[in-house]
Amino acid sequence: MTKSDELTRARQRMVDEQMRGRGIADLHVLDAMRAVPRHLFVPPEQGNLAYADAPLPIGHRQTISQPYIVALMTELLELQGDETVLEIGTGSGYQAAVLSHLAKRVYTLERIPELANQARDVLSAMGYDNVEVLVGDGSQGLPEHAPYGAIIVTAAAPKVPTPLKKQLADGGRLVLPVGQQMGQVLERWRRQGDDFKRESVAPVAFVPLVGEHGWSADERPISWWA
Ligand code: SAM
């Protein structure tokens, strides 16, 4: 078997065991998870763990999220294919690549320039040309391209950042972890006119959203994992 066949098999197994087996049912999401070569988004020394059921370190005390959590958050966005999506927390660029299969356009914001540059290079080398990587404090959103049909925050917020609610289109979905620094609840907010309906989905553990509408940099504990 070639290396490429092995990787395709590893992705298929990841989808069957970690996603379908745990209730992810959206066929478009499963196809996207099968399509994106996750091993190209993890540091070379983590390559043999790329399809493992776990988050992995990507440097700068940050992580690429567990594949199941990527699939779950993506499914919760209920993408139809015609949306402009905003992601806060580019990290490795993997979640943005998954979103690019399912939406018209993806804007993704990262506060650490080195991670943003690396993700931009990988995404562009792989031909993901409907994704734009920007550097900045995503807790303030990205007003210039609002409103967004969907917003996903892949870092933990102490509470829902008000600018993100304002930048959500009517009928849009906002998915994010909300809570304390050591543990949060994954929430989905749905905009209906000026009203927002909130659903609590699952307990999760994310690195903190650091910024004006997140945690301040000096509130961060020494080390982080998930
Ligand atoms: N989605 C990423 C992926 O697919 O690899 C994983 C994201 S990682 C769990 C969280 C990321 O959020 C980190 O790269 C971190 O630097 C970033 N982050 C934290 N606060 C931020 C902020 N205010 N604006 C933008 N990015 C932020």
Coordinates of N, CA, C and O and ligand atoms in Angstrom, one line a residue, residues 58 62-65 87-96 109-112 115 136-139 154-155 206-211, ligand 1:
I58 N 0.7 22.8 18.4 CA 1.1 23.4 17.1 C 2.1 24.5 17.4 O 2.4 25.2 16.5
Q62 N -0.3 26.7 21.6 CA -1.6 26.5 21.0 C -1.8 25.1 20.5 O -0.8 24.3 20.4
T63 N -3.0 24.8 20.1 CA -3.4 23.4 19.6 C -4.2 23.4 18.4 O -4.9 24.4 18.0
I64 N -4.1 22.3 17.7 CA -5.1 22.0 16.6 C -6.1 21.1 17.4 O -5.7 20.2 18.1
S65 N -7.4 21.4 17.2 CA -8.4 20.7 18.0 C -8.6 19.3 17.6 O -8.2 18.9 16.5
E87 N -14.2 32.6 11.1 CA -13.6 31.8 12.1 C -12.7 32.7 12.9 O -11.9 33.4 12.4
I88 N -12.8 32.5 14.3 CA -11.9 33.2 15.2 C -10.9 32.1 15.7 O -11.4 31.2 16.4
G89 N -9.6 32.3 15.5 CA -8.7 31.3 16.0 C -8.2 30.4 14.9 O -8.5 29.2 14.9
T90 N -7.4 30.9 13.9 CA -7.0 30.1 12.8 C -6.1 28.9 13.2 O -6.3 27.8 12.6
G91 N -5.2 29.1 14.2 CA -4.3 28.1 14.6 C -3.6 27.5 13.4 O -2.9 28.2 12.7
S92 N -3.8 26.2 13.2 CA -3.1 25.5 12.1 C -3.7 25.8 10.7 O -3.1 25.5 9.7
G93 N -4.9 26.3 10.7 CA -5.7 26.4 9.4 C -6.5 25.2 9.1 O -7.3 25.3 8.1
Y94 N -6.5 24.2 9.9 CA -7.2 22.9 9.5 C -8.8 23.2 9.5 O -9.4 22.8 8.6
Q95 N -9.3 23.8 10.6 CA -10.7 24.1 10.7 C -11.2 24.9 9.5 O -12.2 24.7 8.9
A96 N -10.3 25.9 9.1 CA -10.7 26.8 8.0 C -10.7 26.0 6.7 O -11.6 26.2 5.8
L109 N -9.4 34.6 11.5 CA -8.6 35.6 12.2 C -7.7 34.9 13.3 O -8.3 34.1 14.0
E110 N -6.5 35.3 13.3 CA -5.5 34.7 14.3 C -4.7 35.8 15.0 O -4.3 36.7 14.3
R111 N -4.6 35.7 16.3 CA -3.8 36.8 17.0 C -2.3 36.6 16.9 O -1.6 37.6 17.1
I112 N -1.8 35.4 16.7 CA -0.4 35.2 16.7 C 0.1 35.2 15.2 O -0.2 34.3 14.4
L115 N 1.6 32.0 13.5 CA 0.6 30.9 13.2 C -0.2 31.3 12.0 O -0.4 30.5 11.1
G136 N -5.3 39.5 13.8 CA -5.9 40.5 14.6 C -6.6 39.9 15.8 O -6.6 38.7 16.0
D137 N -7.3 40.8 16.6 CA -8.0 40.3 17.8 C -9.4 39.9 17.3 O -10.3 40.8 17.2
G138 N -9.7 38.6 17.2 CA -10.9 38.2 16.7 C -12.1 38.3 17.6 O -13.2 38.2 17.3
S139 N -11.8 38.7 18.9 CA -12.9 38.9 19.8 C -13.7 40.1 19.4 O -14.8 40.3 19.9
T154 N -12.9 29.2 17.9 CA -12.2 28.0 18.3 C -11.2 28.3 19.5 O -10.2 27.6 19.6
A155 N -11.6 29.2 20.4 CA -10.9 29.5 21.6 C -12.0 29.9 22.6 O -13.1 30.3 22.2
F206 N -11.0 24.3 25.8 CA -10.2 25.0 24.7 C -9.2 26.0 25.3 O -9.3 26.4 26.5
V207 N -8.2 26.3 24.5 CA -7.3 27.4 24.9 C -8.1 28.7 25.0 O -9.1 28.8 24.3
P208 N -7.6 29.7 25.7 CA -8.4 30.9 25.9 C -8.4 31.9 24.7 O -7.4 32.0 24.0
L209 N -9.5 32.5 24.5 CA -9.7 33.6 23.6 C -9.1 34.8 24.3 O -9.6 35.3 25.3
V210 N -8.0 35.4 23.8 CA -7.2 36.5 24.4 C -7.5 37.7 23.6 O -7.2 37.8 22.4
G211 N -8.1 38.7 24.3 CA -8.4 39.9 23.5 C -9.4 40.8 24.3 O -9.8 40.5 25.4
Ligands
SAM1 N1 -9.0 26.3 14.6 C1 -7.6 25.9 14.9 C2 -7.1 24.8 14.0 O1 -7.9 24.3 13.2 O2 -5.9 24.5 14.1 C3 -7.4 25.6 16.3 C4 -7.5 26.8 17.2 S1 -6.6 26.8 18.7 C5 -7.5 25.7 19.6 C6 -7.1 28.5 19.2 C7 -6.5 29.6 18.5 O3 -7.1 30.8 18.8 C8 -5.0 29.8 18.8 O4 -4.2 29.7 17.6 C9 -5.0 31.2 19.4 O5 -3.8 31.9 19.1 C10 -6.2 31.8 18.8 N2 -6.7 33.0 19.5 C11 -6.8 33.2 20.8 N3 -7.4 34.4 21.0 C12 -7.6 35.0 19.8 C13 -8.1 36.2 19.4 N4 -8.6 37.2 20.2 N5 -8.2 36.5 18.1 C14 -7.8 35.6 17.2 N6 -7.2 34.4 17.5 C15 -7.2 34.1 18.8

